[in-house]
Each structure stands twice: as structure tokens, then as C-alpha cells.
Short mmCIF file of C-alpha atoms in Angstrom, two decimals:
data_model
loop_
_atom_site.label_atom_id
_atom_site.label_comp_id
_atom_site.label_asym_id
_atom_site.label_seq_id
_atom_site.Cartn_x
_atom_site.Cartn_y
_atom_site.Cartn_z
CA MET A 1 0.00 0.00 0.00
CA LEU A 2 2.82 2.38 0.84
CA ARG A 3 4.49 1.64 -2.51
CA VAL A 4 1.30 2.27 -4.45
CA GLN A 5 0.11 5.40 -2.62
CA GLY A 6 3.54 6.96 -2.03
CA LEU A 7 4.94 8.95 0.90
CA PRO A 8 3.04 12.21 0.14
CA HIS A 9 -0.26 10.38 0.77
CA VAL A 10 0.77 8.50 3.91
CA HIS A 11 -1.62 10.56 6.07
CA ALA A 12 -4.56 9.46 3.96
CA ILE A 13 -3.86 5.71 4.22
CA ARG A 14 -3.55 3.32 7.11
CA VAL A 15 -0.10 1.72 7.50
CA PRO A 16 -0.13 1.16 11.28
CA HIS A 17 2.67 -1.43 11.34
CA VAL A 18 5.00 0.91 9.44
CA GLU A 19 4.07 3.79 11.76
CA ASP A 20 4.67 1.59 14.82
CA ALA A 21 8.07 0.58 13.46
CA ALA A 22 9.04 4.22 12.89
CA SER A 23 7.95 5.02 16.44
CA ASN A 24 9.75 2.06 18.04
CA LEU A 25 12.97 2.94 16.22
CA GLY A 26 12.83 6.52 17.44
CA HIS A 27 12.00 8.22 14.12
CA LEU A 28 8.51 9.46 14.94
CA ASP A 29 8.84 12.98 16.28
CA ASP A 30 6.16 15.60 16.89
CA SER A 31 8.31 18.13 15.08
CA LEU A 32 8.48 16.05 11.88
CA PRO A 33 5.72 15.12 9.42
CA LEU A 34 4.77 11.44 9.40
CA ALA A 35 6.08 11.10 5.84
CA GLU A 36 9.55 12.25 6.94
CA ALA A 37 9.62 9.75 9.81
CA ILE A 38 8.67 6.88 7.51
CA ALA A 39 11.19 8.05 4.90
CA THR A 40 13.93 7.92 7.57
CA LEU A 41 12.80 4.41 8.53
CA LEU A 42 12.93 3.26 4.90
CA HIS A 43 16.37 4.82 4.38
CA GLN A 44 17.65 2.97 7.46
CA ALA A 45 16.26 -0.35 6.24
CA ILE A 46 17.46 0.05 2.65
CA GLU A 47 20.95 1.01 3.81
CA ARG A 48 21.20 -2.51 5.27
CA LEU A 49 20.80 -3.95 1.77
CA GLY A 50 24.27 -2.63 0.91
CA GLU A 51 25.40 -0.43 -1.98
CA ASN A 52 24.03 -2.24 -5.02
CA ARG A 53 21.31 -2.14 -7.66
CA ASP A 54 18.75 -3.64 -5.29
CA ALA A 55 19.21 -0.75 -2.87
CA ASP A 56 19.08 1.82 -5.68
CA ALA A 57 15.89 0.27 -7.04
CA ALA A 58 14.31 0.22 -3.57
CA LEU A 59 15.05 3.94 -3.13
CA TYR A 60 13.29 4.72 -6.43
CA THR A 61 10.41 2.37 -5.53
CA PHE A 62 9.50 4.47 -2.49
CA GLY A 63 10.38 7.86 -4.03
CA LEU A 64 13.40 8.42 -1.80
CA VAL A 65 15.65 9.70 -4.59
CA GLN A 66 15.74 13.45 -5.15
CA GLY A 67 12.87 14.58 -7.35
CA THR A 68 10.91 11.31 -7.24
CA LYS A 69 8.88 11.79 -4.05
CA THR A 70 5.83 13.06 -5.95
CA PHE A 71 6.10 10.51 -8.77
CA ASN A 72 3.07 8.27 -9.14
CA ALA A 73 3.47 4.52 -8.62
CA THR A 74 3.89 3.82 -12.34
CA ASP A 75 6.69 6.35 -12.77
CA ARG A 76 8.45 5.18 -9.62
CA ARG A 77 8.29 1.59 -10.86
CA ALA A 78 9.77 2.62 -14.22
CA ALA A 79 12.62 4.49 -12.48
CA ALA A 80 13.28 1.50 -10.22
CA ALA A 81 13.38 -0.84 -13.21
CA ARG A 82 16.00 1.39 -14.87
CA ALA A 83 18.08 1.36 -11.70
CA GLN A 84 17.80 -2.44 -11.59
CA GLY A 85 18.73 -2.66 -15.28
CA VAL A 86 15.68 -4.67 -16.37
CA SER A 87 12.41 -4.04 -18.22
CA VAL A 88 9.45 -2.64 -16.31
CA GLU A 89 7.45 -5.85 -16.76
CA ARG A 90 10.29 -8.04 -15.58
CA PHE A 91 10.82 -5.77 -12.59
CA ARG A 92 7.11 -5.85 -11.69
CA LYS A 93 6.87 -9.63 -11.78
CA GLY A 94 10.23 -10.69 -10.39
CA TYR A 95 12.23 -7.97 -8.68
CA GLU A 96 9.63 -5.73 -7.07
CA PRO A 97 8.00 -8.34 -4.78
CA ARG A 98 11.43 -9.53 -3.64
CA LEU A 99 12.56 -5.96 -2.94
CA LEU A 100 9.47 -5.17 -0.89
CA GLU A 101 9.98 -8.36 1.11
CA SER A 102 13.65 -7.51 1.65
CA VAL A 103 12.87 -4.01 2.94
CA ALA A 104 10.20 -5.38 5.26
CA THR A 105 12.61 -8.03 6.53
CA GLU A 106 15.25 -5.40 7.28
CA ILE A 107 12.69 -3.33 9.22
CA LEU A 108 11.85 -6.42 11.29
CA ALA A 109 15.57 -7.02 11.86
CA LEU A 110 16.01 -3.44 13.09
CA LEU A 111 13.07 -3.87 15.46
CA ALA A 112 14.55 -7.12 16.77
CA LEU A 113 17.94 -5.47 17.38
CA THR A 114 16.26 -2.57 19.18
CA ALA A 115 14.18 -4.93 21.32
CA ALA A 116 17.32 -6.83 22.30
CA ALA A 117 19.28 -3.70 23.19
CA GLY A 118 16.43 -1.61 24.59
CA ARG A 119 14.94 1.59 23.22
CA PRO A 120 17.60 3.91 21.70
CA ASP A 121 16.89 6.66 24.22
CA ARG A 122 17.27 4.21 27.11
CA VAL A 123 20.43 2.40 26.10
CA GLU A 124 23.11 2.49 28.78
CA PRO A 125 26.62 2.76 27.36
CA PRO A 126 28.37 -0.60 27.69
CA ALA A 127 31.07 -0.98 30.28
CA ARG A 128 34.56 -0.54 28.87
CA PRO A 129 36.07 -4.03 28.48
CA ALA A 130 39.27 -4.63 30.40
CA THR A 131 40.91 -6.58 27.58
CA PRO A 132 40.10 -7.01 23.88
CA ALA A 133 38.56 -10.19 22.56
CA PRO A 134 41.27 -12.41 21.09
CA PHE A 135 41.56 -12.62 17.34
CA PRO A 136 40.87 -16.15 16.07
CA VAL A 137 43.70 -18.65 16.09
CA GLU A 138 44.95 -20.15 12.87
CA ARG A 139 42.31 -22.20 11.06
CA GLN A 140 41.95 -24.12 7.85
CA VAL A 141 40.78 -22.11 4.84
CA ALA A 142 38.36 -24.90 3.85
CA GLU A 143 36.64 -24.66 7.24
CA ILE A 144 36.21 -20.88 6.96
CA LEU A 145 34.99 -21.08 3.36
CA ARG A 146 32.04 -23.23 4.41
CA ALA A 147 31.04 -20.72 7.08
CA ALA A 148 31.54 -17.73 4.76
CA HIS A 149 29.39 -19.10 1.94
CA ALA A 150 26.70 -20.11 4.43
CA THR A 151 26.58 -16.50 5.67
CA ALA A 152 26.66 -14.46 2.46
CA ASP A 153 27.03 -14.70 -1.31
CA TRP A 154 30.77 -14.14 -1.85
CA ASP A 155 30.73 -15.03 -5.58
CA LEU A 156 31.04 -11.43 -6.80
CA VAL A 157 33.88 -10.65 -4.39
CA GLU A 158 35.71 -13.79 -5.50
CA GLY A 159 35.30 -13.01 -9.17
CA VAL A 160 36.36 -9.37 -9.07
CA TYR A 161 39.21 -10.01 -6.61
CA ARG A 162 40.53 -12.76 -8.89
CA GLN A 163 40.35 -10.29 -11.78
CA CYS A 164 42.37 -7.71 -9.81
CA GLN A 165 45.01 -10.28 -8.92
CA GLU A 166 45.35 -11.48 -12.50
CA ILE A 167 45.91 -7.89 -13.65
CA ALA A 168 48.39 -7.33 -10.82
CA LYS A 169 50.41 -10.39 -11.81
CA ASP A 170 50.43 -9.47 -15.51
CA PRO A 171 53.96 -8.14 -16.22
CA HIS A 172 52.61 -6.03 -19.10
CA GLY A 173 49.95 -4.30 -17.00
CA ARG A 174 50.68 -0.76 -15.87
CA THR A 175 47.62 -0.05 -13.76
CA ILE A 176 44.63 -1.57 -12.03
CA PRO A 177 41.68 -0.01 -13.92
CA LEU A 178 39.76 2.39 -11.72
CA ASN A 179 36.40 0.78 -12.51
CA VAL A 180 37.67 -2.71 -11.67
CA ALA A 181 39.08 -1.59 -8.30
CA GLY A 182 35.89 0.39 -7.71
CA PHE A 183 33.68 -2.60 -8.52
CA LEU A 184 35.56 -4.65 -5.92
CA ALA A 185 34.87 -1.89 -3.38
CA GLU A 186 31.18 -2.05 -4.28
CA ALA A 187 31.24 -5.84 -3.89
CA PHE A 188 32.79 -5.48 -0.43
CA GLY A 189 30.02 -3.04 0.46
CA ARG A 190 27.35 -5.55 -0.53
CA ILE A 191 28.96 -8.28 1.57
CA ALA A 192 29.39 -6.04 4.62
CA ALA A 193 25.61 -5.60 4.87
CA ASN A 194 25.41 -9.26 5.95
CA TYR A 195 27.81 -8.75 8.88
CA TYR A 196 26.34 -5.84 10.83
CA ASP A 197 27.83 -5.85 14.35
CA ARG A 198 29.92 -8.94 13.41
CA GLU A 199 33.02 -7.21 12.10
CA GLU A 200 35.56 -9.79 13.29
CA GLU A 201 33.63 -12.56 11.55
CA LEU A 202 33.64 -10.54 8.31
CA ILE A 203 37.44 -10.16 8.42
CA VAL A 204 37.94 -13.88 9.13
CA HIS A 205 35.62 -14.89 6.29
CA ALA A 206 37.35 -12.44 3.93
CA LEU A 207 40.70 -13.95 4.87
CA GLY A 208 39.36 -17.39 3.99
CA VAL A 209 37.82 -16.33 0.68
CA LEU A 210 40.76 -14.21 -0.52
CA GLY A 211 43.30 -16.62 0.91
CA ASN A 212 41.74 -19.45 -1.04
CA ILE A 213 42.22 -17.48 -4.27
CA ASP A 214 45.87 -17.02 -3.28
CA GLU A 215 46.11 -20.81 -2.75
CA SER A 216 46.65 -20.59 1.02
CA GLU A 217 45.68 -23.57 3.14
CA THR A 218 45.45 -21.78 6.46
CA VAL A 219 44.25 -18.43 7.76
CA SER A 220 47.23 -17.13 9.67
CA PRO A 221 49.02 -13.92 10.71
CA ALA A 222 51.32 -14.30 7.70
CA LEU A 223 48.31 -14.40 5.33
CA PHE A 224 46.79 -11.32 6.99
CA ARG A 225 50.00 -9.32 6.59
CA ARG A 226 50.56 -10.49 3.01
CA LEU A 227 47.08 -9.46 1.91
CA TYR A 228 47.13 -6.21 3.90
CA HIS A 229 50.37 -4.99 2.28
CA ASP A 230 49.96 -7.01 -0.90
CA PRO A 231 53.35 -6.64 -2.68
CA ARG A 232 51.79 -7.35 -6.08
CA PHE A 233 50.25 -3.86 -6.05
CA ALA A 234 53.47 -2.03 -5.11
CA ARG A 235 54.55 -1.48 -8.71
CA PHE A 236 51.40 0.47 -9.55
CA ARG A 237 51.57 4.22 -9.10
CA GLN A 238 48.14 4.50 -7.44
CA TYR A 239 49.18 2.10 -4.68
CA SER A 240 52.83 3.05 -4.27
CA GLY A 241 52.45 6.40 -2.57
CA ALA A 242 55.16 7.82 -4.82
CA ASN A 243 55.90 11.52 -4.48
CA ASP A 244 54.41 12.31 -7.89
CA ALA A 245 51.33 10.17 -7.29
CA PRO A 246 48.02 11.34 -5.81
CA ARG A 247 47.00 10.11 -2.37
CA ARG A 248 47.85 6.42 -2.00
CA ARG A 249 45.04 3.99 -2.74
CA PRO A 250 44.97 1.16 -0.20
CA ARG A 251 45.30 -2.49 -1.21
CA PRO A 252 41.91 -4.24 -1.43
CA PHE A 253 42.15 -6.20 1.84
CA GLU A 254 43.59 -3.17 3.62
CA ALA A 255 40.63 -1.05 2.48
CA LEU A 256 38.22 -3.73 3.68
CA VAL A 257 39.82 -4.03 7.13
CA GLU A 258 40.15 -0.28 7.68
CA THR A 259 36.61 0.51 6.52
CA VAL A 260 35.12 -2.24 8.67
CA ARG A 261 37.04 -1.05 11.73
CA ARG A 262 35.78 2.50 11.35
CA TYR A 263 32.16 1.44 10.86
CA ARG A 264 32.45 -0.76 13.96
CA ASP A 265 33.86 2.19 15.94
CA LEU A 266 31.20 4.50 14.50
CA ASN A 267 28.51 2.13 15.79
CA SER A 268 30.24 2.12 19.18
CA LEU A 269 30.26 5.93 19.23
CA GLY A 270 26.58 6.04 18.28
CA LEU A 271 25.66 3.61 21.05
CA ALA A 272 27.65 5.53 23.64
CA LEU A 273 26.06 8.85 22.61
CA SER A 274 22.55 7.38 22.60
CA LYS A 275 22.16 8.27 26.27
CA VAL A 276 22.37 11.98 25.35
CA PRO A 277 20.16 13.76 22.77
CA THR A 278 22.42 13.70 19.71
CA SER A 279 22.33 13.03 15.99
CA GLY A 280 25.28 11.85 13.94
CA ILE A 281 26.37 12.66 10.38
CA LEU A 282 29.22 10.75 8.75
CA GLY A 283 31.61 12.68 6.53
CA GLY A 284 35.04 12.13 5.02
CA SER A 285 36.51 9.11 3.27
CA VAL A 286 34.46 6.56 5.23
CA ASN A 287 31.43 8.25 3.66
CA TYR A 288 32.57 8.77 0.06
CA GLY A 289 35.37 6.20 -0.24
CA ARG A 290 34.29 3.23 1.85
CA PHE A 291 36.17 0.04 0.92
CA PHE A 292 38.11 2.06 -1.67
CA THR A 293 40.19 4.94 -0.26
CA VAL A 294 40.03 4.19 3.48
CA ARG A 295 43.57 3.23 4.39
CA GLY A 296 45.67 2.26 7.37
CA GLN A 297 49.03 3.59 8.46
CA PHE A 298 51.74 2.72 5.92
CA GLU A 299 55.30 3.73 6.80
CA ASN A 300 55.11 7.56 6.94
CA ASP A 301 51.68 7.59 5.32
CA PRO A 302 49.00 8.40 7.96
CA ALA A 303 45.80 6.41 8.30
CA SER A 304 42.44 7.75 7.10
CA ASP A 305 40.52 9.78 9.66
CA LEU A 306 36.97 9.11 10.79
CA ASP A 307 35.03 12.36 10.28
CA LEU A 308 31.93 12.69 12.44
CA VAL A 309 29.51 15.57 13.00
CA VAL A 310 27.60 15.31 16.30
CA VAL A 311 24.54 17.58 16.53
CA LEU A 312 23.30 18.62 19.99
CA PRO A 313 20.09 20.51 20.84
CA ASP A 314 22.44 23.14 22.33
CA PHE A 315 25.90 23.19 23.85
CA GLY A 316 24.44 22.65 27.31
CA PHE A 317 24.58 18.94 26.42
CA LEU A 318 28.27 19.03 25.43
CA ASP A 319 29.68 17.87 28.78
CA SER A 320 27.24 14.96 28.99
CA ALA A 321 27.98 13.88 25.42
CA ILE A 322 31.74 13.86 26.06
CA ALA A 323 31.34 12.00 29.36
CA SER A 324 29.33 9.27 27.59
CA LEU A 325 32.33 8.56 25.31
CA ASP A 326 34.06 6.89 28.27
CA ALA A 327 32.26 3.73 27.13
CA VAL A 328 34.24 3.70 23.85
CA ARG A 329 37.29 1.54 24.52
CA ALA A 330 39.15 2.90 21.48
CA ILE A 331 39.45 6.29 23.22
CA ALA A 332 42.05 6.55 25.98
CA GLY A 333 41.06 8.18 29.24
CA GLU A 334 43.82 10.78 28.90
CA ASP A 335 42.58 11.84 25.46
CA LEU A 336 39.00 12.02 26.71
CA ARG A 337 40.10 14.29 29.56
CA ALA A 338 41.84 16.59 27.07
CA LEU A 339 38.59 16.78 25.07
CA ALA A 340 36.60 17.51 28.25
CA GLU A 341 39.03 20.27 29.25
CA ARG A 342 38.62 22.06 25.92
CA ALA A 343 34.84 21.70 26.24
CA ARG A 344 35.05 23.36 29.67
CA LEU A 345 36.98 26.28 28.17
CA PHE A 346 34.49 26.54 25.31
CA THR A 347 31.68 26.94 27.84
CA GLU A 348 33.54 29.19 30.31
CA LYS A 349 34.74 31.56 27.59
CA ASP A 350 31.17 31.77 26.25
CA LEU A 351 32.25 30.94 22.69
CA ASP A 352 28.84 29.65 21.62
CA ASP A 353 27.16 32.32 19.52
CA GLY A 354 24.99 30.04 17.37
CA ARG A 355 27.61 30.24 14.59
CA THR A 356 30.54 28.39 16.16
CA VAL A 357 31.61 24.74 15.82
CA PHE A 358 33.54 22.87 18.52
CA SER A 359 36.16 20.63 16.83
CA HIS A 360 38.60 18.13 18.30
CA GLN A 361 40.84 15.33 17.07
CA VAL A 362 40.87 12.19 19.19
CA PRO A 363 43.38 9.35 18.68
CA MET A 364 41.60 6.03 18.24
CA TRP A 365 43.32 2.85 19.45
CA GLY A 366 46.33 4.85 20.58
CA ALA A 367 46.51 3.21 23.99
CA ALA A 368 44.41 0.04 23.61
CA ASP A 369 44.89 -2.94 21.31
CA ASP A 370 42.32 -3.47 18.57
CA SER A 371 41.60 -7.19 18.31
CA LEU A 372 41.02 -6.87 14.56
CA MET A 373 44.62 -5.68 14.17
CA ALA A 374 46.26 -8.44 16.22
CA TRP A 375 47.82 -9.91 13.06
CA ALA A 376 48.34 -6.60 11.26
CA PRO A 377 51.71 -5.00 10.40
CA ASN A 378 50.81 -1.73 12.13
CA SER A 379 49.23 -0.56 15.38
CA GLY A 380 45.88 0.37 13.87
CA THR A 381 45.89 3.91 15.31
CA TYR A 382 43.89 6.55 13.44
CA ARG A 383 42.19 9.86 14.27
CA LEU A 384 38.59 10.66 15.03
CA ASP A 385 37.84 14.17 13.74
CA VAL A 386 34.68 15.11 15.64
CA ARG A 387 32.74 18.36 15.24
CA PHE A 388 30.07 19.21 17.80
CA LEU A 389 27.31 21.51 16.52
CA SER A 390 24.26 22.99 18.15
CA LEU A 391 21.02 22.96 16.17
CA ALA A 392 21.44 26.71 15.73
CA ALA A 393 24.92 26.23 14.21
CA LEU A 394 23.63 23.45 11.95
CA ASP A 395 20.86 25.74 10.69
CA TRP A 396 23.47 28.42 10.00
CA LEU A 397 25.65 25.97 8.03
CA LEU A 398 22.69 24.64 6.03
CA VAL A 399 21.43 28.17 5.29
CA ALA A 400 18.07 27.34 6.88
CA ASP A 401 17.17 31.02 7.05
CA SER A 402 16.93 31.31 3.26
CA SER A 403 14.79 29.47 0.75
CA LYS A 404 17.38 29.92 -2.00
CA LEU A 405 21.15 29.70 -2.24
CA ASN A 406 21.68 32.97 -4.08
CA GLY A 407 23.22 36.32 -3.29
CA SER A 408 20.00 38.29 -3.11
CA SER A 409 18.33 35.85 -0.72
CA ALA A 410 21.11 34.34 1.41
CA GLY A 411 23.96 36.75 0.71
CA GLN A 412 27.12 36.34 -1.34
CA THR A 413 28.91 34.57 1.51
CA ARG A 414 28.71 33.77 5.20
CA SER A 415 31.26 32.66 7.77
CA VAL A 416 31.37 30.19 10.65
CA ARG A 417 33.82 30.04 13.53
CA ASP A 418 35.60 26.79 14.38
CA TYR A 419 37.07 26.36 17.86
CA CYS A 420 39.87 23.94 16.93
CA ALA A 421 42.84 22.61 18.88
CA THR A 422 45.60 23.20 16.33
CA ASN A 423 46.53 25.64 13.60
CA SER A 424 46.71 22.94 10.93
CA SER A 425 45.85 25.05 7.89
CA ASN A 426 45.47 28.71 7.06
CA GLU A 427 43.79 28.18 3.68
CA ASP A 428 40.10 27.97 2.81
CA HIS A 429 39.56 25.74 -0.24
CA HIS A 430 36.27 25.54 -2.16
CA ARG A 431 35.12 24.09 -5.48
CA SER A 432 32.20 24.93 -7.72
CA PHE A 433 29.81 22.56 -9.53
CA GLY A 434 32.15 22.92 -12.51
CA GLY A 435 35.24 21.94 -10.53
CA HIS A 436 36.68 25.48 -10.35
CA ASN A 437 38.89 26.08 -7.31
CA LEU A 438 38.59 29.07 -5.01
CA ARG A 439 41.24 29.58 -2.35
CA SER A 440 41.50 32.28 0.31
CA GLN A 441 43.27 32.90 3.61
CA LEU A 442 41.56 31.83 6.81
CA GLU A 443 41.20 34.23 9.69
CA MET A 444 42.93 32.59 12.66
CA HIS A 445 42.97 33.96 16.21
CA PRO A 446 44.57 32.31 19.25
CA ALA A 447 42.16 31.28 21.99
CA GLU A 448 42.70 29.50 25.28
CA GLY A 449 42.83 25.78 24.52
CA GLY A 450 43.27 26.27 20.78
CA PHE A 451 42.32 28.67 18.01
CA LEU A 452 39.23 30.35 16.64
CA ARG A 453 39.30 29.87 12.88
CA SER A 454 36.83 31.71 10.64
CA SER A 455 35.89 29.73 7.54
CA ARG A 456 33.36 30.38 4.80
CA VAL A 457 30.13 28.38 4.92
CA TYR A 458 29.87 29.05 1.19
CA GLN A 459 30.96 31.60 -1.35
CA ILE A 460 29.17 32.84 -4.48
CA ASP A 461 31.70 34.17 -6.97
CA ASP A 462 31.01 34.97 -10.62
CA ASP A 463 27.55 33.43 -10.13
CA ARG A 464 29.10 30.11 -9.11
CA TYR A 465 28.25 28.48 -5.78
CA TYR A 466 31.21 27.15 -3.77
CA PRO A 467 30.28 24.99 -0.74
CA GLY A 468 32.55 25.35 2.28
CA VAL A 469 34.37 22.68 4.25
CA PHE A 470 31.50 22.11 6.68
CA GLN A 471 28.92 21.79 3.91
CA ASN A 472 31.34 19.28 2.34
CA LEU A 473 31.01 17.17 5.49
CA VAL A 474 27.31 16.79 4.72
CA LEU A 475 27.73 16.55 0.95
CA PRO A 476 27.48 14.58 -1.18
CA ARG A 477 25.59 11.74 0.53
CA PHE A 478 23.82 13.32 3.55
CA ALA A 479 24.93 10.25 5.55
CA GLN A 480 22.89 10.53 8.73
CA ARG A 481 23.85 7.67 11.08
CA TRP A 482 21.47 8.17 13.99
CA GLU A 483 18.92 10.74 15.10
CA SER A 484 17.50 11.72 18.45
CA VAL A 485 17.78 15.43 17.63
CA PRO A 486 15.60 16.36 14.62
CA ILE A 487 17.95 16.91 11.67
CA SER A 488 16.57 14.76 8.82
CA GLY A 489 14.12 17.47 7.73
CA ARG A 490 16.89 20.06 7.82
CA LEU A 491 19.18 17.88 5.69
CA GLU A 492 16.40 17.22 3.19
CA ALA A 493 15.64 20.95 2.88
CA PHE A 494 19.32 21.67 2.18
CA ARG A 495 19.44 18.84 -0.36
CA TRP A 496 16.66 20.52 -2.35
CA LYS A 497 18.18 23.98 -2.05
CA ILE A 498 21.53 22.88 -3.42
CA THR A 499 19.77 20.87 -6.16
CA GLU A 500 17.88 23.98 -7.23
CA ARG A 501 21.09 26.01 -7.15
CA LEU A 502 22.71 23.46 -9.46
CA ARG A 503 19.66 23.57 -11.76
CA TRP A 504 19.92 27.37 -11.96
CA GLU A 505 23.62 27.30 -12.82
CA ARG A 506 22.99 24.74 -15.55
CA ARG A 507 20.46 27.05 -17.15
CA GLU A 508 23.01 29.86 -17.04
CA ARG A 509 25.83 27.70 -18.46
CA PRO A 510 24.21 25.12 -20.76
CA TYR A 511 27.51 24.15 -22.42
CA GLU A 512 29.42 23.31 -19.24
CA MET A 513 29.41 19.99 -17.39
CA LEU A 514 28.20 20.83 -13.89
CA ARG A 515 27.92 18.10 -11.26
CA LEU A 516 27.20 18.01 -7.53
CA SER A 517 30.18 15.69 -7.03
CA LEU A 518 32.59 18.19 -8.59
CA SER A 519 31.82 20.73 -5.84
CA HIS A 520 33.48 18.49 -3.24
CA ILE A 521 37.16 19.21 -2.63
CA ARG A 522 37.85 15.45 -2.39
CA SER A 523 35.82 14.35 -5.42
CA GLU A 524 38.84 12.68 -7.02
CA LEU A 525 38.89 10.24 -4.10
CA PHE A 526 35.25 9.15 -4.39
CA ALA A 527 34.68 5.45 -4.93
CA PRO A 528 33.31 4.97 -8.47
CA HIS A 529 30.00 3.53 -7.27
CA VAL A 530 29.56 6.46 -4.87
CA LEU A 531 30.30 8.91 -7.68
CA ARG A 532 27.78 7.10 -9.86
CA SER A 533 25.18 7.16 -7.12
CA VAL A 534 25.67 10.86 -6.32
CA ASP A 535 25.49 12.11 -9.89
CA GLY A 536 23.12 9.40 -11.12
CA ALA A 537 20.48 10.49 -8.62
CA ASP A 538 20.81 14.10 -9.75
CA THR A 539 17.38 15.39 -10.81
CA SER A 540 18.44 18.94 -11.63
CA ALA A 541 19.43 18.23 -15.25
#
């Protein structure tokens, strides 16, 4: 019924089980329309399907892709069939019923997980374990293969990984084609959906599957290290980290391990913060380059950060939010105290003016051992880059006070202050929808406990819109991870505003290629399937 009638008509139909599910999962809020709550529920369920054609088709089926919300059922079905790559009739008879069943099953799974853990707003942060769980001892590959194939369909991973290895071993090959490496990243993403909250099992099964292709008989520390720093990729410029090369692309198994670790830690952060009213938005490479550009520490090459935006109702909740992070074992007590001290200064110095962000970098796994890295060739340390925002600051960053992103309505530019710990950069870097770069000097002022850095939220120059660094944390995927503070409606409003801005610029410059992805200062590091998803869902053309 929901598929046929569509989200805009949800008030006129009775879907009590869907409404109950949205309520039980914490999405039903008096401040949000019912349609938005159900849309958030569907997004959460479809995300569990992985990054694949099924998920894309499901998004079109329910009108969750930009510009399709008001489509009638026939048009949504046609769009879903195109995303699935089949005819409309074939989709209607074969794919659509299976997709609806899959989405419903994922909603039931989410309800079961919530029932087991308790309501999200009542979850107590878990006690910090004294010691990490041991990584599995050496086992036979054949034994692990049986368990892996009983858990998930690894055929695509096996096929594409074998293709990558054959290219790597070819003495005449000079590169691993971007689309091949990207397709393996997409295959890893599909598999990972089957291992939610079972990250160690995913790594063990991957070791068995990939080790079998490499003709290994046992899963061992030596196999882990060989796959993690796979020497067959060292001769390729993308993987070498040479001085004249762009940012090093991680080896396939390295990208899998490092992405999985960060998603596991992200879930741990979300659970710890669930005791305090917060919402989380994922940015950075774990958002746009999952299983593709997320890398570990390699000699002098630092590991990929985990970029997280934590939205609070106001900064009165900052101390409680930081205190709740004591349940995250990856964060050392000393580093948490340093974060708490800067939060105290932020409050005492009255730095919150509704247009200021509180930023801090926290070492992850700097003092504790990560069980997933017990066999790895490095320590597994990486940085959590966390930005705490009040709802007022989020509204300022998303230009909520203007219906249009143009100079006459919102102004040519606006600035935001960032209370940061270090003076890491004095340059503001922006890109337009056409990929044009705009650089300017940041205003930096010393402050107790760090610096106050003024950065542009956006800039309009020569009738081109340039998103700022904080808008780039939301763009291009609007990756909301959890919500107990109402932000989904705000994100959706910004999505439409920037879509309309892109549509306007295309009318003004009909002979230029303008893309949402090009406006991100890290667009060259996007995984191919993410790039395809971002620009493929563009309805402004």
C-alpha cells in the first residue's frame, strides 16, 4: 500500500505497522511530518541492503531519490526498473516483490535489534572491556569457506578479486583499472551488509575467501600481513604512494579491514552517545570512499581519519555527550580528559554564539589494542575528527534562514567560527559545480585551549556556488547515522536547495558539465560507485 500510494499520501492511508516501526525505532517525532519519519525508517532499512542495484531500485520504488517523491506509482516503478537494469514488466513480476519483502525483513531485523538492546533513548553505554577479545587462532581455509558461503554470497567478491590479482600479476599491466578496483569496493560493500555488528567474523571470512584465491591452506598472521600490504600492487603508481602520485590507494584487503574497523567504531560511538540527545552525520573518506580509499598507516603515510559531526540541541549537552564517550574503549582516558578540558573552556569563555563549531581530534586505538589488528603489520591507530554543533549552528551551516542559495536571498557569503585545537591550515579551499577552485586565507585567532578559525560556509563568486568545508562534510551523501535530535528534515531541505542552485547554474551555463560531485574538494577520491550514485540520482538536469 505504501508503494502504491507513495509517501506524500501516507496521512490518507492506514499503515499502522509501518508507523509503529518508525515510532519504536525513534524516528517518529512531533516536530516532523509522518512522511519524513517513515522516509527515515525506509532509508535505514534500505541502507542494510548494501550499496548495489537492489538498494538503488528500492530507493526509487518508495520515491526516496531526489525529485521522485511526488512521482506516481507507475513512474516510480519505471525508475526502479531502470536502476535495476531490467524491463518494467520483468521488474514488476520478479524484482519488485522480492525488494518489498527484503525491505520489510530489514525493518523487522532493526526492530529485533532494538528490542534486544532496549529503546535507543534508554540504552546504557556498555562498560569498557578490560581486555580485547582475542583474534581467532589459525584455522583451515576450507573450514572458513564453508562458514563464509553459508553466511553471504561471496561469488562477486571472489570473481572481481581474482580479476584484480590477475591484472596485478600481468607483467605487461601498468595499472589496475579504476572501474575494476571500484567494482571490488562495491562488492565489499554488498557483503558487509550481511555482517552488521559482526566485524571480526567478516574479516575472518574475507581472509578465507581471498586466501583461497591465493592458494593458502590456512588463515594465519602471515596471510593477513601479506594481503594487507599485498606486494603485487606495489609497482602500480596509485598504490605506491610515490611523491608524484596522488594520495595512496589502499590495497583491497587493507581497504576492507580499515573501513570495517571504522564502521564498527562508529557504531560504538553512536551507542555511547545514545544516552544523550544527539544526531550523527558521517563525513570524510568513510562516507565517500568506503572500501576504496580508506587506508591504514603505511610507513610515513597516515591512516584515514573518521570524520563525524555530532549535533546537539544546544551546547548545554556538550559535557554529557563527552562523558558518555568513556564507554568507547578505542578512546584513551587521557585523550578524553583533554577533550573535556577544551569543552570546559568553550563553555567558560562563552564561545557559543549560534555560529561556532567545537572541533577536536581524538586518537583512536592509541593506547588500547584493537583485536582486529592483532595480526596486522601496524598498530591500527587513526584519528577521530569530531565536530560538535548545536542545532542553531547546523541551521546556520545549512542556510536554513533562506529558501534559495543565491546572493539576493542568502547573501554572497557567510562565515562560521571553528574552535579547533591546532593551527593545521590557514587556507580555505572551495570548489564549484564545474570543478573550479577558489582559495583564500583563513582568519585565525589564538584562543585558550586552541584557536578560533573563521571559515566560509559558502561563497558565491562569478555566479558560481562554492560549498565550504563544513557543507562538504554533509555533501554529497547526507549520511545521517542516527537521530534523536531532529535533523533529517533540515538535511532534506538543504538537499533541495543545493539541487535547485545546481539547476539554476545549468540554465546559465548550458555548455558546461556541472555536477554536484565536482563541488566536493575530495571528489577525485570518491569510490566509483559512490560517484555514480551521487550524480546518477541528480534530478536537476
